[in-house]
Tab-separated table of N, CA and C in Angstrom:
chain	number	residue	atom	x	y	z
A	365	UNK	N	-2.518	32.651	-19.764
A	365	UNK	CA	-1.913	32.066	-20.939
A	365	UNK	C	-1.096	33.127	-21.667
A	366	UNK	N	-0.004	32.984	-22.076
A	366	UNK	CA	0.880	33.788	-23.129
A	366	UNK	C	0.528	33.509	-24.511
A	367	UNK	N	0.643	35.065	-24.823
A	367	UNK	CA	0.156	34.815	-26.292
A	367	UNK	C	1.608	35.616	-27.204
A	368	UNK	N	1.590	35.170	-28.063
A	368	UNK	CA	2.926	35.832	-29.027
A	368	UNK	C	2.413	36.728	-29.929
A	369	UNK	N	3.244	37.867	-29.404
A	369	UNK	CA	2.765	38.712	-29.936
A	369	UNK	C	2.647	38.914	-31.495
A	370	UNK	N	3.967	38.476	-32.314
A	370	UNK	CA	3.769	38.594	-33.517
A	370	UNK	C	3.008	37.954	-34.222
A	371	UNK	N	2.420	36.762	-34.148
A	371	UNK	CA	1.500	36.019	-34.231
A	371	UNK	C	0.182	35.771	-34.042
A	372	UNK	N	0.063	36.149	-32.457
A	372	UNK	CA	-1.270	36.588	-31.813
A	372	UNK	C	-1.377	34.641	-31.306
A	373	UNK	N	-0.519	34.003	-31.660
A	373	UNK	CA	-1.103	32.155	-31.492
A	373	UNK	C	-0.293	32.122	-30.092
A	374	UNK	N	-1.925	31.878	-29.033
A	374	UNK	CA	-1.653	31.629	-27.758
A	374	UNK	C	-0.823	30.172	-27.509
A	375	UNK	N	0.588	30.899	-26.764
A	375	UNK	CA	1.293	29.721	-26.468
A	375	UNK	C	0.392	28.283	-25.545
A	376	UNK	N	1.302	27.258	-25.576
A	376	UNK	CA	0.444	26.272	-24.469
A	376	UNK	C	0.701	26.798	-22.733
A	377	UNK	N	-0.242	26.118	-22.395
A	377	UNK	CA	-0.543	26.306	-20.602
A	377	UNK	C	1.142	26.338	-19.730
A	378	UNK	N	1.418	25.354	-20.506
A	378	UNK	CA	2.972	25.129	-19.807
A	378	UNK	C	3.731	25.546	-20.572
A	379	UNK	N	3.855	26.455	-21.443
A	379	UNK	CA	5.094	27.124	-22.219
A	379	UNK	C	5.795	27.695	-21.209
A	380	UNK	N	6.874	28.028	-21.049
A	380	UNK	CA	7.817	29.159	-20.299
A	380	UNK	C	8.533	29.427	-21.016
A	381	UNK	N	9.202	29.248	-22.301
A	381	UNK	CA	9.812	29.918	-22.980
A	381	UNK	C	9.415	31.783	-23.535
A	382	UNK	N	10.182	32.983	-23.054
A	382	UNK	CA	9.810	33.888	-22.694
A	382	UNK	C	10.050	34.233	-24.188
A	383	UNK	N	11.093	33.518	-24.722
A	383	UNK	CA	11.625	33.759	-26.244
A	383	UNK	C	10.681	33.570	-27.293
A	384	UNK	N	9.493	32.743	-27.033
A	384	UNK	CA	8.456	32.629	-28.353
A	384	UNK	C	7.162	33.260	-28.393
A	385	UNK	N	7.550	34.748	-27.434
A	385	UNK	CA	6.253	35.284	-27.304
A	385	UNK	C	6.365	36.420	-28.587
A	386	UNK	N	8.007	37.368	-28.975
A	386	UNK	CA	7.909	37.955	-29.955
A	386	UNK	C	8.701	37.371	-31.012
A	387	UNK	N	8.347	36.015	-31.696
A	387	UNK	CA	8.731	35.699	-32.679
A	387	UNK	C	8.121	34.929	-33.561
A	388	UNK	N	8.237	35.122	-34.829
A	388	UNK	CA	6.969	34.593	-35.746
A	388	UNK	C	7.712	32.007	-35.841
A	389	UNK	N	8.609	32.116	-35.132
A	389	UNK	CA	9.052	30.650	-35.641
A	389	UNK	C	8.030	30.338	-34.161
A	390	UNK	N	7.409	31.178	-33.241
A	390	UNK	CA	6.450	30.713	-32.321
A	390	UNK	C	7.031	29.015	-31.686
A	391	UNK	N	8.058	28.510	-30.991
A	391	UNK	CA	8.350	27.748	-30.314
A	391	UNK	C	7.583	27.543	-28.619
A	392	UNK	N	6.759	27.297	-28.211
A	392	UNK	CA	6.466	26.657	-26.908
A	392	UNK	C	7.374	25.602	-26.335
A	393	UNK	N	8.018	25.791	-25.567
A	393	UNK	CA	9.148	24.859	-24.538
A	393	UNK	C	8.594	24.665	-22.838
A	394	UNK	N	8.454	23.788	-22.427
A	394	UNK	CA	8.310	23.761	-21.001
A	394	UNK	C	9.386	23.575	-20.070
A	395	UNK	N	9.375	23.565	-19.274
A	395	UNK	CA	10.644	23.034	-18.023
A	395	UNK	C	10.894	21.877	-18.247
A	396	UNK	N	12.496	21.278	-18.564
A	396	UNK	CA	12.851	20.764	-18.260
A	396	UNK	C	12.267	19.068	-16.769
A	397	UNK	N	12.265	18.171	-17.016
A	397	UNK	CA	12.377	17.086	-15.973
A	397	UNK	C	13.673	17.069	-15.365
A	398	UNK	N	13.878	16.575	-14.165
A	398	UNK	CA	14.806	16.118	-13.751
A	398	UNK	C	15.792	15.808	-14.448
A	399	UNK	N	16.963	16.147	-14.341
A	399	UNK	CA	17.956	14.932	-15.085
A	399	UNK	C	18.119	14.091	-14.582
A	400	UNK	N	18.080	12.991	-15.327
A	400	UNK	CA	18.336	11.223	-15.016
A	400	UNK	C	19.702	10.961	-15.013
A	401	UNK	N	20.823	10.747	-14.419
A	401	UNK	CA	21.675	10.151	-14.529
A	401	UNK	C	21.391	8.409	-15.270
A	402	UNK	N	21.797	8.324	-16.505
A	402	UNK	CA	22.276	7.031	-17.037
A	402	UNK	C	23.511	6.445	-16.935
A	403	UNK	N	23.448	5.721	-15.301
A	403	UNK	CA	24.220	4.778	-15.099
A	403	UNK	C	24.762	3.839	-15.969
A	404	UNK	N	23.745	2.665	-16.494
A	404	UNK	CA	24.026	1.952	-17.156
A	404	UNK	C	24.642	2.296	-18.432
A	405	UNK	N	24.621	3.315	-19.137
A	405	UNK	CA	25.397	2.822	-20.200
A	405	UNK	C	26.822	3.792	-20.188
A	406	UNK	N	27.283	3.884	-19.280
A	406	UNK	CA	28.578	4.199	-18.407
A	406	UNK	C	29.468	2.916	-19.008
A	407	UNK	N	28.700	1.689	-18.748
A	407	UNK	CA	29.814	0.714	-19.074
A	407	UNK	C	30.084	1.075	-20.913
A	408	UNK	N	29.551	1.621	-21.382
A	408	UNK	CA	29.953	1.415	-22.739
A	408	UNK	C	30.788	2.529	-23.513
A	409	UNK	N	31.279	3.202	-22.324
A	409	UNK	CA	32.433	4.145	-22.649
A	409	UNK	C	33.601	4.451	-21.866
A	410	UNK	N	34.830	4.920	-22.342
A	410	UNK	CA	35.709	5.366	-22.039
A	410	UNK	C	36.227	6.296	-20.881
A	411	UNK	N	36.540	6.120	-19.945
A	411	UNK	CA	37.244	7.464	-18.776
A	411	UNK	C	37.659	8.358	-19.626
A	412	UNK	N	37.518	9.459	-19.383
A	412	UNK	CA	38.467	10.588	-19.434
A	412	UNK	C	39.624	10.315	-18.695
A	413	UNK	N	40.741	11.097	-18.681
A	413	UNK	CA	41.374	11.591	-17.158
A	413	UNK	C	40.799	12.121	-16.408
A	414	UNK	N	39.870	12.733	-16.596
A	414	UNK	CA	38.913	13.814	-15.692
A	414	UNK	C	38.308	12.533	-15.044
A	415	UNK	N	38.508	11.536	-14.806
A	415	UNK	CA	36.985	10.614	-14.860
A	415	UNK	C	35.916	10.285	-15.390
A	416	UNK	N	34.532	9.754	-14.998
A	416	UNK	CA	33.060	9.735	-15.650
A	416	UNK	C	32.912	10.600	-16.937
A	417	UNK	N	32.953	10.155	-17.983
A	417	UNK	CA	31.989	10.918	-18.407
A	417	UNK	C	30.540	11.220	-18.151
A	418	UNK	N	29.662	12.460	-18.639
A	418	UNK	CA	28.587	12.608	-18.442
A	418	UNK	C	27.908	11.282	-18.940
A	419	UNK	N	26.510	11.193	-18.683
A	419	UNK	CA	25.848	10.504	-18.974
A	419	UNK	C	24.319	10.715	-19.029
A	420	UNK	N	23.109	11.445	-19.461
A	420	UNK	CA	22.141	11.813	-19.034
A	420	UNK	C	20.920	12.183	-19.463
A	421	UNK	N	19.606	11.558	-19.334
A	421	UNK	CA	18.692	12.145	-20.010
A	421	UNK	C	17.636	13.048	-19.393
A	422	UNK	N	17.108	14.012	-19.812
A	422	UNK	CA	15.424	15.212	-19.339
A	422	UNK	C	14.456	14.721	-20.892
A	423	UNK	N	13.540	15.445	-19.880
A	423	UNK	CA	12.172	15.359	-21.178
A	423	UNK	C	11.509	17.063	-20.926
A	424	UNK	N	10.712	17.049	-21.909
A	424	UNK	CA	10.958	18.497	-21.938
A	424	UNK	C	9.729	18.928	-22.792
A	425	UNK	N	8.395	19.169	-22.083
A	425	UNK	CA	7.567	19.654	-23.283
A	425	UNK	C	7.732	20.490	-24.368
A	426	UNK	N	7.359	20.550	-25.835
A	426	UNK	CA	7.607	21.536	-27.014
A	426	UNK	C	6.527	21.402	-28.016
A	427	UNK	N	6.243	22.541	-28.507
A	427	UNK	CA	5.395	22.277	-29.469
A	427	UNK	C	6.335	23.279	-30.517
A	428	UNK	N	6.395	22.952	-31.364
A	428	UNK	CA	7.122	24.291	-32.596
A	428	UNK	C	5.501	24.603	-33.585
A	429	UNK	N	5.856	26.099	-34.175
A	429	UNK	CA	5.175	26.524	-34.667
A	429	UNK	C	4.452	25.599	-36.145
A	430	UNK	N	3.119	25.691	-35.949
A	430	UNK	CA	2.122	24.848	-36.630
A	430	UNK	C	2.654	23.447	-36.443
A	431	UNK	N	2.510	23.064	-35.281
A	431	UNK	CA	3.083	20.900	-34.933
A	431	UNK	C	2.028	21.077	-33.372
A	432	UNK	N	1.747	19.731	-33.298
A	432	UNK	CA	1.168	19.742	-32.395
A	432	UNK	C	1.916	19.677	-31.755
A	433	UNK	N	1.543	19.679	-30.291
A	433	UNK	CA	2.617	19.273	-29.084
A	433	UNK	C	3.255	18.052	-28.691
A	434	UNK	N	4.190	17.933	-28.716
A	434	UNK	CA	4.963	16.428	-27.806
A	434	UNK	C	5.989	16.688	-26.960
A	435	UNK	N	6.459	15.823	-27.023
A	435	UNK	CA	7.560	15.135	-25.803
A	435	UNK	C	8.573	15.052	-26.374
A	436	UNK	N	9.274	15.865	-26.093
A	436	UNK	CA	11.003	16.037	-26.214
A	436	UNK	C	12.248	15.114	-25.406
A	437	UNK	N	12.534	14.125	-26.078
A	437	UNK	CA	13.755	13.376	-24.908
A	437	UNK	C	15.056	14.058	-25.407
A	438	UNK	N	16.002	14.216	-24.173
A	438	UNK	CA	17.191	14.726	-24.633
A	438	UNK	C	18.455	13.522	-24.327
A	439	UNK	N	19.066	12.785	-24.817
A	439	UNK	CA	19.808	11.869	-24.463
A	439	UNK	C	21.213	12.453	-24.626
A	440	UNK	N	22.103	12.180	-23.972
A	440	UNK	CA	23.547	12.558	-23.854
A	440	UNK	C	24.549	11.513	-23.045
A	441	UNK	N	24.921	10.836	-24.015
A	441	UNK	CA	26.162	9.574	-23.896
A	441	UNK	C	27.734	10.008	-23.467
A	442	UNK	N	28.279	10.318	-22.685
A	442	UNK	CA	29.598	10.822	-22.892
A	442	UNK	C	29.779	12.102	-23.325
A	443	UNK	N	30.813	12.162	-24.639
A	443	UNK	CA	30.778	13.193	-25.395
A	443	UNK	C	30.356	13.053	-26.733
A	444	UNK	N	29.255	12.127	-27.322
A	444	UNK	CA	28.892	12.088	-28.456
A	444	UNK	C	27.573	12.958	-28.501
A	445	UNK	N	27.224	13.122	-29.753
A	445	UNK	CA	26.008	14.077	-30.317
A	445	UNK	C	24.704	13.912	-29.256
A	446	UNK	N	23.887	14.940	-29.034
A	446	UNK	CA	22.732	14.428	-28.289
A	446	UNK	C	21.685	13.509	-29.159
A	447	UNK	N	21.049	12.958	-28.903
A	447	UNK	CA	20.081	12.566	-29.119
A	447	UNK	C	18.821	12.791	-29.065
A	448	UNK	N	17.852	13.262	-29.751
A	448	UNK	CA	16.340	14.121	-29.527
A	448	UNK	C	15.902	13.967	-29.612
A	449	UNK	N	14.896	12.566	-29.976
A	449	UNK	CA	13.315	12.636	-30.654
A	449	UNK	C	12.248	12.859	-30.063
A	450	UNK	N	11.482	13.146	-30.931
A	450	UNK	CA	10.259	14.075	-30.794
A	450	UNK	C	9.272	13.016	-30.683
A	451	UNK	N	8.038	12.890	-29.713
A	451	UNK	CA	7.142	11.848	-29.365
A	451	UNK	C	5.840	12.230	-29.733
A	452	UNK	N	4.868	11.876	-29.827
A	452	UNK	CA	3.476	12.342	-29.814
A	452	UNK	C	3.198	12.117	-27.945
A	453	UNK	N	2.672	12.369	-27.286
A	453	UNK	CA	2.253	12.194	-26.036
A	453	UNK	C	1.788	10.689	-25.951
A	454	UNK	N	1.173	9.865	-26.791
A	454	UNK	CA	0.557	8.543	-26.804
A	454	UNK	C	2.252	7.948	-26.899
A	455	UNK	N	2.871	8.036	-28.002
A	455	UNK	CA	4.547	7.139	-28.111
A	455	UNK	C	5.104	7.060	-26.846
A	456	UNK	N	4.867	8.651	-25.438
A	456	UNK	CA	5.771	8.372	-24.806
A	456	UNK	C	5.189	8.048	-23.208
A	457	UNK	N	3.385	7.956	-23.447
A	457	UNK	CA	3.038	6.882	-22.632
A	457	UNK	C	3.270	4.769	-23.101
A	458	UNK	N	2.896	5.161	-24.195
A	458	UNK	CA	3.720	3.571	-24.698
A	458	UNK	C	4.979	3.119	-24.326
A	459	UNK	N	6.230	4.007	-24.491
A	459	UNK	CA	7.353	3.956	-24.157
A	459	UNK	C	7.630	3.988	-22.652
A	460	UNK	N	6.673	4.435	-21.699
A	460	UNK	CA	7.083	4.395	-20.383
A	460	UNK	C	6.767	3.298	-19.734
A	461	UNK	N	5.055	2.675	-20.189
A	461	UNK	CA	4.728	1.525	-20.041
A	461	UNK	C	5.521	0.473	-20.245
A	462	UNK	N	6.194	0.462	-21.328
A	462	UNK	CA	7.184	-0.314	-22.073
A	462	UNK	C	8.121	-0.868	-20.783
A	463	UNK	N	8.946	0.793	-20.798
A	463	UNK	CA	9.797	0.775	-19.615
A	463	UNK	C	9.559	0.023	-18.284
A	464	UNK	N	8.567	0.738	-17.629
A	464	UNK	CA	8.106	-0.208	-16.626
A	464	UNK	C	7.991	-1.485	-16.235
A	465	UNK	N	7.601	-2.155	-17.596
A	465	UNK	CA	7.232	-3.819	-17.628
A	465	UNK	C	8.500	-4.297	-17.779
A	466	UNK	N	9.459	-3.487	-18.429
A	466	UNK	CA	10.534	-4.396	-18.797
A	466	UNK	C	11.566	-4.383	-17.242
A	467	UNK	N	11.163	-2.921	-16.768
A	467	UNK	CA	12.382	-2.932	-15.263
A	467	UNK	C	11.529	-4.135	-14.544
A	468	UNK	N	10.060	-4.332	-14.361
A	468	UNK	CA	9.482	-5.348	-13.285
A	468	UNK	C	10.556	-6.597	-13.669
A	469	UNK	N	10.276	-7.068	-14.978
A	469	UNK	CA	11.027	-8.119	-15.817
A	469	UNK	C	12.035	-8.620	-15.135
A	470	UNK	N	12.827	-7.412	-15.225
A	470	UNK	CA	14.219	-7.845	-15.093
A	470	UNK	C	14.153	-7.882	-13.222
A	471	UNK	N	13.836	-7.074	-12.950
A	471	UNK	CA	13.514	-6.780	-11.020
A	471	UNK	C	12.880	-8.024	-10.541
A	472	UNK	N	12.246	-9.033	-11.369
A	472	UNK	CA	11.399	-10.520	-11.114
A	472	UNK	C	10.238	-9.909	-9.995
A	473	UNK	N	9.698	-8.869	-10.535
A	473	UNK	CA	8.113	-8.386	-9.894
A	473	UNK	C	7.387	-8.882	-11.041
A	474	UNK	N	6.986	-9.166	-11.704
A	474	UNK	CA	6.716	-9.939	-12.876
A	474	UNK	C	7.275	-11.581	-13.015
């Protein structure tokens, strides 16, 4: 386990951020997920000339100093602002469940 030094507050199991071992704002970050290409909401923007815009979301364990830990989504539409919110671990088993039932839904596995 990594511990920060200025602090002495042992990072989490899955921290890899090498940056919050000497600093008192103590950030824990994990690796990155996959990036998801978001197909679908492709239709709701504009070509470049270049072509495609990006489209794409990761999740990303974090805990910041004195917060418990959650779930980081990173959303990125094109070229507008990212999108970030912060989950408790329960929101983003709810939210996947969610997900799931609704792709069966639409997939008519359900």
């Amino acid at each position: 386990m990594n511990t920060n030094e200025t602090t002495g507050t042992d990072c989490a199991p899955w921290c890899t951020n090498e940056d919050a071992r000497g600093r008192t704002d103590h950030t824990c970050i994990g690796d990155n997920s996959d990036c998801i290409e978001l197909t679908a909401a492709l239709d709701y923007l504009t070509l470049d000339d270049d072509g495609v815009e990006s489209s794409f979301c990761f999740i990303t364990p974090v805990q910041e100093a004195d917060r418990r830990p959650g779930v980081s989504m990173t959303w990125e539409v094109g070229h507008h602002p990212e999108f970030r919110p912060r989950l408790t671990p329960e929101e983003a088993r709810r939210i996947a469940a969610e997900l799931v039932a609704t792709a069966d839904l639409v997939d008519g596995r359900r």
